[in-house]
Amino acid sequence: MAEHINLLLVDDENDFRQILAKRLTRRGMYVREADRGEKALQMMEEQPVDIVILDIKMPGLDGIECLQRIKANHDMTEVIMLTGHADVHGGVTGIKSGAFDYLTKPVELEHLIRKIKQAHHKIQRILAEKEEAAFKERIQQQMVVAERLVALGTMASGVAHEINNPLAVIQDSAGWLHQILEKPEMQNMPRIDDFKKGLNRINTAVKRAGKITQQLLQAVKTQTTEMVDPSTFVEVSLKKLTDEAITLVEPEASLKNIGITLESCEPHPIAWTDPLQLLQVLLNLLSNAIQATDAGGRVTMILAASLEEAKIIVKDTGCGISKENISRIFEPFFTTKEADQGTGMGLYVSWGIITGLGGLISVESEIDKGTTFTITLPVKK
Ligand SMILES: Nc1ncnc2c1ncn2[C@@H]1O[C@H](COP(=O)(O)OP(=O)(O)OP(=O)(O)O)[C@@H](O)[C@H]1O
Ligand SMILES: [Mg+2]
């Protein structure tokens, strides 16, 4: 543990400082030295330090001022003050200004090392607390997003359900009118072709609307089932599946002169998942990436794995997503595309599938630079 401690020894008494530095180095610590407070502050800007051992009485910037500046600018650094034999007051002032502790000179080496270790423990404890707080915050954010999406999905699927019935009536009626128009006695009807064209348009629109409601109902069903049917789970070679997805979108990409590359760690990651559903997500992400990228751009897929999880990253050099939009892209029906180009269901469906597969999907984006989607999936234990 001691070898990880980064120390900065600040004292204007050269002999004392050099001997102490040597002894602490021998005890496995990484020690740097400064003979002035100003120099110490400069060294800390260049390279972070865990613990500063700081003499109170120095020419120029004195120990207390130096301590105050360290505390103002380096909140993860602890400071142990060294005071003269009769200077208890200085030590107390140091503690009030945020020093970890103070020792009086002459310094007893073992005592100092004990203090250094205590200060190091404190730093590690604070670091662990910070990491835990950040982790909790992340989970909390994901839960807020998930709750909103589930609520939106429930509402939208209610609407979809209601719309399905009138849609069926429209489709039946259009079919029925079409049959009537085909009858021999109707063949002389004026503008019969215009009627047929109109009916065809109704048919196409009804099919499109039906597809949307079906996707929506499917997506909501996937999320509300505890885990998607686990009997569909198999060990899936992500390399094979991404190769397949790339082959399917290649024609669309080469039309726009966009290159798609795949980088994979070795051995190739294997996820424990439903390949058909995952393929659908990959196709959604790839087609979004291709649509967002100008001719000559690039889409990169990266596969990675650890003992705990497998990752698929889809990265493009496209237009990026604005800050206002990025929090909404997973919502059902959120789209920035023309009505005939997108329904805004792709990412909502993908989110539902990945959540149902026990995974996570996240996004990072920068306007005019590009967008990166990351899927994290479980591996077989
Ligand atoms: N790679 C990307 N780069 C830039 N914007 C993106 C990207 N992926 C998604 N978006 C944004 O998120 C919106 C929602 O995407 P989503 O896939 O859900 O729907 P869509 O592509 O608009 O329509 P659909 O997928 O239903 O045809 C898109 O309209 C676009 O604004
Ligand atoms: Mg899409």
Short mmCIF file of C-alpha atoms and ligand atoms in Angstrom, two decimals:
data_model
loop_
_atom_site.label_atom_id
_atom_site.label_comp_id
_atom_site.label_asym_id
_atom_site.label_seq_id
_atom_site.Cartn_x
_atom_site.Cartn_y
_atom_site.Cartn_z
CA MET A 1 0.00 0.00 0.00
CA ALA A 2 2.83 2.40 0.93
CA GLU A 3 4.28 2.41 -2.59
CA HIS A 4 1.17 4.13 -3.92
CA ILE A 5 1.56 7.14 -1.64
CA ASN A 6 2.72 10.29 -3.41
CA LEU A 7 4.43 12.66 -0.99
CA LEU A 8 5.65 16.21 -1.31
CA LEU A 9 8.10 17.31 1.34
CA VAL A 10 8.25 21.10 1.76
CA ASP A 11 10.96 22.50 4.03
CA ASP A 12 13.65 25.17 3.61
CA GLU A 13 16.15 23.27 5.82
CA ASN A 14 17.92 21.32 3.10
CA ASP A 15 19.71 18.72 5.27
CA PHE A 16 16.64 17.86 7.30
CA ARG A 17 14.45 17.61 4.18
CA GLN A 18 16.89 15.49 2.19
CA ILE A 19 17.47 12.99 5.01
CA LEU A 20 13.75 12.65 5.67
CA ALA A 21 13.08 12.21 1.94
CA LYS A 22 15.65 9.42 1.77
CA ARG A 23 14.18 7.61 4.77
CA LEU A 24 10.61 7.84 3.49
CA THR A 25 11.72 6.67 0.03
CA ARG A 26 13.38 3.68 1.66
CA ARG A 27 10.04 2.87 3.24
CA GLY A 28 8.49 2.54 -0.22
CA MET A 29 6.97 5.98 -0.67
CA TYR A 30 7.28 8.16 -3.75
CA VAL A 31 8.77 11.42 -2.46
CA ARG A 32 9.38 14.76 -4.15
CA GLU A 33 10.90 17.81 -2.49
CA ALA A 34 10.43 21.59 -2.50
CA ASP A 35 12.40 24.17 -0.50
CA ARG A 36 9.76 26.90 -0.80
CA GLY A 37 5.96 27.10 -0.57
CA GLU A 38 5.72 28.78 -3.98
CA LYS A 39 7.69 25.98 -5.58
CA ALA A 40 5.51 23.34 -3.87
CA LEU A 41 2.34 24.92 -5.27
CA GLN A 42 3.84 24.99 -8.74
CA MET A 43 4.91 21.32 -8.49
CA MET A 44 1.39 20.36 -7.42
CA GLU A 45 -0.06 22.02 -10.51
CA GLU A 46 2.20 19.85 -12.65
CA GLN A 47 1.59 16.56 -10.89
CA PRO A 48 -1.00 15.69 -8.23
CA VAL A 49 0.14 14.78 -4.72
CA ASP A 50 -1.62 12.69 -2.06
CA ILE A 51 0.03 14.10 1.03
CA VAL A 52 2.10 17.24 1.64
CA ILE A 53 4.44 17.41 4.62
CA LEU A 54 4.73 21.11 5.18
CA ASP A 55 7.03 23.13 7.40
CA ILE A 56 5.23 26.04 9.05
CA LYS A 57 8.18 28.44 9.24
CA MET A 58 9.57 29.19 5.81
CA PRO A 59 10.80 32.35 4.11
CA GLY A 60 8.47 33.76 1.45
CA LEU A 61 5.09 32.08 1.47
CA ASP A 62 4.78 30.69 5.01
CA GLY A 63 3.37 27.26 5.85
CA ILE A 64 -0.12 28.43 6.87
CA GLU A 65 -0.64 30.49 3.69
CA CYS A 66 0.70 27.64 1.61
CA LEU A 67 -1.69 25.23 3.39
CA GLN A 68 -4.65 27.50 2.69
CA ARG A 69 -3.83 27.63 -1.01
CA ILE A 70 -3.37 23.87 -1.19
CA LYS A 71 -6.74 23.32 0.48
CA ALA A 72 -8.42 25.82 -1.86
CA ASN A 73 -7.13 24.18 -5.03
CA HIS A 74 -6.54 20.48 -4.27
CA ASP A 75 -9.44 19.03 -2.34
CA MET A 76 -8.09 15.48 -2.43
CA THR A 77 -4.71 16.34 -0.89
CA GLU A 78 -4.03 16.02 2.84
CA VAL A 79 -1.43 18.16 4.62
CA ILE A 80 0.65 17.26 7.68
CA MET A 81 2.28 20.33 9.24
CA LEU A 82 5.69 20.36 10.88
CA THR A 83 6.10 22.95 13.63
CA GLY A 84 9.01 24.14 15.74
CA HIS A 85 9.36 22.68 19.20
CA ALA A 86 7.62 25.56 20.98
CA ASP A 87 5.10 26.40 18.26
CA VAL A 88 1.91 24.62 19.33
CA HIS A 89 -0.07 27.68 18.29
CA GLY A 90 1.10 27.27 14.66
CA GLY A 91 -0.04 23.64 14.64
CA VAL A 92 -3.49 24.52 15.98
CA THR A 93 -3.89 27.28 13.37
CA GLY A 94 -2.90 24.70 10.75
CA ILE A 95 -5.61 22.27 11.88
CA LYS A 96 -8.17 25.08 11.82
CA SER A 97 -7.14 25.80 8.23
CA GLY A 98 -7.72 22.19 7.20
CA ALA A 99 -4.43 20.37 7.96
CA PHE A 100 -4.81 16.64 8.71
CA ASP A 101 -2.53 16.92 11.74
CA TYR A 102 0.69 18.51 12.94
CA LEU A 103 3.93 17.10 14.35
CA THR A 104 6.62 18.96 16.24
CA LYS A 105 10.24 18.84 15.22
CA PRO A 106 12.43 16.88 15.75
CA VAL A 107 10.26 14.39 13.93
CA GLU A 108 10.15 10.80 15.05
CA LEU A 109 10.12 8.76 11.79
CA GLU A 110 7.72 5.99 12.88
CA HIS A 111 5.30 8.55 14.22
CA LEU A 112 5.37 10.46 10.94
CA ILE A 113 4.83 7.27 8.92
CA ARG A 114 1.82 6.39 11.07
CA LYS A 115 0.34 9.83 10.40
CA ILE A 116 1.03 9.52 6.66
CA LYS A 117 -0.79 6.18 6.57
CA GLN A 118 -3.75 7.59 8.49
CA ALA A 119 -3.98 10.52 6.07
CA HIS A 120 -3.78 8.11 3.14
CA HIS A 121 -6.63 6.03 4.60
CA LYS A 122 -8.72 9.15 4.89
CA ILE A 123 -8.12 9.98 1.20
CA GLN A 124 -9.07 6.47 0.15
CA ARG A 125 -12.21 6.51 2.24
CA ILE A 126 -13.30 9.83 0.70
CA LEU A 127 -12.55 8.51 -2.79
CA ALA A 128 -14.64 5.40 -2.17
CA GLU A 129 -17.51 7.54 -0.83
CA LYS A 130 -17.35 9.78 -3.90
CA GLU A 131 -17.41 6.78 -6.23
CA GLU A 132 -20.38 5.32 -4.41
CA ALA A 133 -22.24 8.64 -4.58
CA ALA A 134 -21.52 8.92 -8.33
CA PHE A 135 -22.71 5.33 -8.87
CA LYS A 136 -25.93 5.99 -6.94
CA GLU A 137 -26.53 9.16 -8.93
CA ARG A 138 -26.08 7.29 -12.22
CA ILE A 139 -28.52 4.56 -11.18
CA GLN A 140 -30.97 7.20 -9.99
CA GLN A 141 -30.80 9.01 -13.34
CA GLN A 142 -31.34 5.76 -15.22
CA MET A 143 -34.35 4.99 -13.04
CA VAL A 144 -35.87 8.42 -13.69
CA VAL A 145 -35.44 7.91 -17.46
CA ALA A 146 -36.85 4.39 -17.24
CA GLU A 147 -39.89 5.51 -15.25
CA ARG A 148 -40.64 8.29 -17.72
CA LEU A 149 -40.29 5.99 -20.71
CA VAL A 150 -42.47 3.32 -19.17
CA ALA A 151 -45.15 5.92 -18.35
CA LEU A 152 -44.99 7.38 -21.86
CA GLY A 153 -45.08 3.91 -23.37
CA THR A 154 -48.10 2.90 -21.31
CA MET A 155 -49.94 6.02 -22.39
CA ALA A 156 -48.95 5.65 -26.04
CA SER A 157 -49.85 1.97 -26.08
CA GLY A 158 -53.29 2.83 -24.69
CA VAL A 159 -53.74 5.19 -27.62
CA ALA A 160 -52.37 2.57 -30.04
CA HIS A 161 -54.90 0.06 -28.75
CA GLU A 162 -57.78 2.46 -29.29
CA ILE A 163 -56.56 3.37 -32.76
CA ASN A 164 -56.23 -0.25 -33.87
CA ASN A 165 -60.00 -0.76 -34.01
CA PRO A 166 -60.87 2.20 -36.26
CA LEU A 167 -57.81 1.33 -38.37
CA ALA A 168 -59.17 -2.16 -38.94
CA VAL A 169 -62.54 -0.67 -39.96
CA ILE A 170 -60.86 1.72 -42.41
CA GLN A 171 -58.82 -1.11 -43.92
CA ASP A 172 -61.84 -3.43 -44.26
CA SER A 173 -63.95 -0.69 -45.80
CA ALA A 174 -61.21 0.23 -48.27
CA GLY A 175 -60.91 -3.44 -49.27
CA TRP A 176 -64.65 -3.73 -49.63
CA LEU A 177 -64.84 -0.58 -51.85
CA HIS A 178 -62.00 -2.00 -53.93
CA GLN A 179 -63.92 -5.21 -54.49
CA ILE A 180 -66.98 -3.22 -55.59
CA LEU A 181 -64.88 -1.25 -58.06
CA GLU A 182 -63.64 -4.50 -59.60
CA LYS A 183 -67.23 -5.63 -60.44
CA PRO A 184 -68.11 -5.66 -64.20
CA GLU A 185 -71.01 -3.22 -63.81
CA MET A 186 -68.62 -0.64 -62.27
CA GLN A 187 -66.15 -0.61 -65.15
CA ASN A 188 -67.88 2.30 -66.86
CA MET A 189 -67.95 4.44 -63.77
CA PRO A 190 -66.47 7.90 -64.42
CA ARG A 191 -62.95 8.45 -62.95
CA ILE A 192 -62.76 4.86 -61.69
CA ASP A 193 -58.92 5.01 -61.80
CA ASP A 194 -58.84 8.02 -59.48
CA PHE A 195 -61.03 6.12 -57.01
CA LYS A 196 -58.66 3.15 -57.15
CA LYS A 197 -55.63 5.44 -56.61
CA GLY A 198 -57.32 7.02 -53.62
CA LEU A 199 -58.09 3.63 -52.13
CA ASN A 200 -54.49 2.51 -52.63
CA ARG A 201 -53.26 5.58 -50.78
CA ILE A 202 -55.65 4.85 -47.92
CA ASN A 203 -54.33 1.29 -47.84
CA THR A 204 -50.67 2.38 -47.69
CA ALA A 205 -51.36 4.91 -44.94
CA VAL A 206 -53.37 2.42 -42.89
CA LYS A 207 -50.57 -0.15 -43.20
CA ARG A 208 -48.03 2.42 -42.02
CA ALA A 209 -50.19 3.41 -39.06
CA GLY A 210 -50.75 -0.27 -38.26
CA LYS A 211 -47.02 -0.89 -38.28
CA ILE A 212 -46.45 1.93 -35.80
CA THR A 213 -49.13 0.77 -33.39
CA GLN A 214 -47.85 -2.78 -33.65
CA GLN A 215 -44.25 -1.70 -32.92
CA LEU A 216 -45.42 0.32 -29.98
CA LEU A 217 -47.50 -2.46 -28.48
CA GLN A 218 -44.64 -4.90 -29.02
CA ALA A 219 -42.12 -2.56 -27.36
CA VAL A 220 -44.31 -2.00 -24.32
CA LYS A 221 -44.97 -5.72 -24.02
CA THR A 222 -41.21 -6.41 -24.10
CA GLN A 223 -40.53 -3.99 -21.25
CA THR A 224 -43.34 -5.15 -19.04
CA THR A 225 -42.47 -8.82 -19.31
CA GLU A 226 -40.01 -9.45 -16.46
CA MET A 227 -37.32 -10.77 -18.77
CA VAL A 228 -37.94 -11.48 -22.44
CA ASP A 229 -38.69 -15.15 -22.93
CA PRO A 230 -35.45 -16.66 -21.54
CA SER A 231 -35.90 -19.73 -23.73
CA THR A 232 -34.82 -17.49 -26.64
CA PHE A 233 -31.51 -16.74 -24.89
CA VAL A 234 -28.43 -18.36 -26.34
CA GLU A 235 -24.71 -17.66 -26.38
CA VAL A 236 -24.37 -15.18 -29.23
CA SER A 237 -21.12 -14.38 -30.99
CA LEU A 238 -21.34 -10.60 -31.22
CA LYS A 239 -18.81 -10.60 -34.07
CA LYS A 240 -21.06 -12.83 -36.23
CA LEU A 241 -24.17 -10.86 -35.38
CA THR A 242 -22.60 -7.46 -36.11
CA ASP A 243 -21.14 -8.81 -39.37
CA GLU A 244 -24.67 -9.83 -40.33
CA ALA A 245 -26.11 -6.43 -39.38
CA ILE A 246 -23.39 -4.63 -41.35
CA THR A 247 -24.06 -6.78 -44.44
CA LEU A 248 -27.74 -5.87 -44.25
CA VAL A 249 -27.15 -2.09 -44.13
CA GLU A 250 -24.14 -2.06 -46.48
CA PRO A 251 -26.21 -1.18 -49.61
CA GLU A 252 -27.71 1.86 -47.85
CA ALA A 253 -24.25 2.94 -46.61
CA SER A 254 -22.45 2.53 -49.91
CA LEU A 255 -25.12 4.59 -51.68
CA LYS A 256 -23.96 7.49 -49.47
CA ASN A 257 -20.31 6.48 -49.68
CA ILE A 258 -20.13 5.81 -45.94
CA GLY A 259 -17.64 3.19 -44.76
CA ILE A 260 -18.56 0.84 -41.91
CA THR A 261 -15.78 -0.83 -39.93
CA LEU A 262 -15.85 -3.38 -37.15
CA GLU A 263 -13.21 -3.60 -34.43
CA SER A 264 -13.38 -6.46 -31.98
CA CYS A 265 -11.35 -7.54 -28.98
CA GLU A 266 -9.91 -11.08 -29.01
CA PRO A 267 -11.34 -13.54 -28.26
CA HIS A 268 -14.58 -12.23 -29.76
CA PRO A 269 -17.16 -11.37 -27.11
CA ILE A 270 -20.03 -13.77 -26.48
CA ALA A 271 -23.25 -12.38 -24.98
CA TRP A 272 -26.08 -14.30 -23.33
CA THR A 273 -29.03 -12.91 -25.22
CA ASP A 274 -31.74 -13.18 -27.89
CA PRO A 275 -29.98 -12.78 -31.27
CA LEU A 276 -33.04 -11.78 -33.31
CA GLN A 277 -34.05 -8.98 -30.98
CA LEU A 278 -30.47 -7.78 -30.68
CA LEU A 279 -30.12 -7.77 -34.47
CA GLN A 280 -33.15 -5.52 -34.68
CA VAL A 281 -31.50 -3.04 -32.28
CA LEU A 282 -28.22 -3.08 -34.23
CA LEU A 283 -30.11 -2.39 -37.47
CA ASN A 284 -31.92 0.55 -35.84
CA LEU A 285 -28.68 2.04 -34.54
CA LEU A 286 -26.82 1.49 -37.81
CA SER A 287 -29.56 2.99 -39.93
CA ASN A 288 -29.77 6.03 -37.63
CA ALA A 289 -25.97 6.43 -37.86
CA ILE A 290 -26.02 6.19 -41.67
CA GLN A 291 -28.89 8.66 -41.92
CA ALA A 292 -27.11 11.15 -39.62
CA THR A 293 -23.79 10.97 -41.48
CA ASP A 294 -22.86 12.91 -44.62
CA ALA A 295 -21.35 11.25 -47.68
CA GLY A 296 -17.72 10.31 -47.06
CA GLY A 297 -18.31 9.86 -43.30
CA ARG A 298 -17.64 6.80 -41.20
CA VAL A 299 -19.50 4.43 -38.93
CA THR A 300 -17.44 2.31 -36.54
CA MET A 301 -18.64 -0.63 -34.48
CA ILE A 302 -16.52 -1.71 -31.53
CA LEU A 303 -16.96 -4.94 -29.56
CA ALA A 304 -15.48 -5.32 -26.10
CA ALA A 305 -15.87 -7.76 -23.22
CA SER A 306 -15.06 -8.29 -19.58
CA LEU A 307 -15.89 -11.13 -17.18
CA GLU A 308 -19.10 -9.34 -16.24
CA GLU A 309 -20.45 -7.94 -19.49
CA ALA A 310 -20.15 -7.54 -23.24
CA LYS A 311 -20.27 -4.19 -25.01
CA ILE A 312 -21.31 -3.11 -28.49
CA ILE A 313 -20.46 0.45 -29.48
CA VAL A 314 -21.88 2.15 -32.58
CA LYS A 315 -20.06 5.34 -33.38
CA ASP A 316 -20.62 7.76 -36.25
CA THR A 317 -19.05 10.94 -37.56
CA GLY A 318 -22.46 12.45 -38.26
CA CYS A 319 -24.37 15.60 -37.33
CA GLY A 320 -24.60 14.85 -33.59
CA ILE A 321 -27.58 15.43 -31.29
CA SER A 322 -28.33 18.74 -29.56
CA LYS A 323 -28.50 19.00 -25.74
CA GLU A 324 -32.27 19.65 -25.85
CA ASN A 325 -32.91 16.58 -27.97
CA ILE A 326 -30.58 14.09 -26.35
CA SER A 327 -32.80 13.60 -23.29
CA ARG A 328 -35.78 12.85 -25.56
CA ILE A 329 -34.44 10.53 -28.25
CA PHE A 330 -35.55 7.35 -26.45
CA GLU A 331 -39.14 8.60 -26.17
CA PRO A 332 -41.75 6.97 -28.41
CA PHE A 333 -42.49 9.12 -31.49
CA PHE A 334 -39.61 11.53 -30.92
CA THR A 335 -38.10 12.23 -34.32
CA THR A 336 -36.37 15.10 -36.11
CA LYS A 337 -36.93 13.44 -39.48
CA GLU A 338 -39.58 14.18 -42.13
CA ALA A 339 -42.84 12.26 -41.64
CA ASP A 340 -42.05 9.82 -44.46
CA GLN A 341 -38.48 9.21 -43.23
CA GLY A 342 -38.92 8.31 -39.59
CA THR A 343 -41.58 7.50 -37.04
CA GLY A 344 -39.43 8.08 -33.95
CA MET A 345 -39.92 4.50 -32.82
CA GLY A 346 -36.47 3.05 -33.58
CA LEU A 347 -34.73 4.05 -30.35
CA TYR A 348 -37.78 3.54 -28.17
CA VAL A 349 -38.12 -0.01 -29.44
CA SER A 350 -34.35 -0.54 -29.06
CA TRP A 351 -34.40 0.75 -25.49
CA GLY A 352 -37.30 -1.58 -24.68
CA ILE A 353 -35.50 -4.58 -26.18
CA ILE A 354 -32.16 -3.93 -24.46
CA THR A 355 -33.81 -3.29 -21.09
CA GLY A 356 -35.80 -6.49 -21.53
CA LEU A 357 -32.59 -8.38 -22.34
CA GLY A 358 -31.18 -7.26 -18.99
CA GLY A 359 -28.80 -4.77 -20.60
CA LEU A 360 -28.28 -1.02 -20.81
CA ILE A 361 -28.18 1.42 -23.70
CA SER A 362 -26.61 4.88 -23.41
CA VAL A 363 -25.61 7.72 -25.72
CA GLU A 364 -22.99 10.43 -25.97
CA SER A 365 -22.96 13.04 -28.69
CA GLU A 366 -21.34 16.25 -29.84
CA ILE A 367 -22.88 18.50 -32.47
CA ASP A 368 -21.08 18.26 -35.84
CA LYS A 369 -18.61 15.70 -34.42
CA GLY A 370 -20.74 12.58 -34.10
CA THR A 371 -22.66 10.25 -31.85
CA THR A 372 -21.79 7.10 -29.91
CA PHE A 373 -24.33 4.56 -28.68
CA THR A 374 -23.14 1.95 -26.17
CA ILE A 375 -25.02 -1.27 -25.47
CA THR A 376 -24.01 -3.31 -22.43
CA LEU A 377 -25.22 -6.91 -22.26
CA PRO A 378 -24.89 -9.71 -19.75
CA VAL A 379 -22.59 -12.67 -20.38
CA LYS A 380 -23.29 -16.24 -19.32
CA LYS A 381 -22.08 -16.87 -15.79
N1 LIG B 1 -26.68 8.45 -34.74
C1 LIG B 1 -27.47 9.54 -34.63
N2 LIG B 1 -27.00 10.77 -34.96
C2 LIG B 1 -27.78 11.87 -34.83
N3 LIG B 1 -29.07 11.85 -34.40
C3 LIG B 1 -29.59 10.67 -34.06
C4 LIG B 1 -28.83 9.45 -34.16
N4 LIG B 1 -29.61 8.44 -33.75
C5 LIG B 1 -30.80 8.99 -33.40
N5 LIG B 1 -30.80 10.32 -33.60
C6 LIG B 1 -31.91 11.26 -33.32
O1 LIG B 1 -32.88 10.59 -32.52
C7 LIG B 1 -34.16 10.65 -33.15
C8 LIG B 1 -34.94 9.41 -32.78
O2 LIG B 1 -34.34 8.25 -33.39
P1 LIG B 1 -35.24 6.99 -33.65
O3 LIG B 1 -34.41 5.92 -34.27
O4 LIG B 1 -35.98 6.66 -32.41
O5 LIG B 1 -36.33 7.51 -34.66
P2 LIG B 1 -36.13 7.92 -36.20
O6 LIG B 1 -34.85 7.41 -36.73
O7 LIG B 1 -36.40 9.37 -36.29
O8 LIG B 1 -37.34 7.13 -36.88
P3 LIG B 1 -37.46 5.52 -37.04
O9 LIG B 1 -36.26 4.90 -36.45
O10 LIG B 1 -38.70 5.18 -36.31
O11 LIG B 1 -37.56 5.34 -38.50
C9 LIG B 1 -33.86 10.81 -34.62
O12 LIG B 1 -34.93 11.42 -35.31
C10 LIG B 1 -32.61 11.72 -34.59
O13 LIG B 1 -32.98 13.07 -34.38
MG MG B 2 -34.28 5.37 -36.39
#
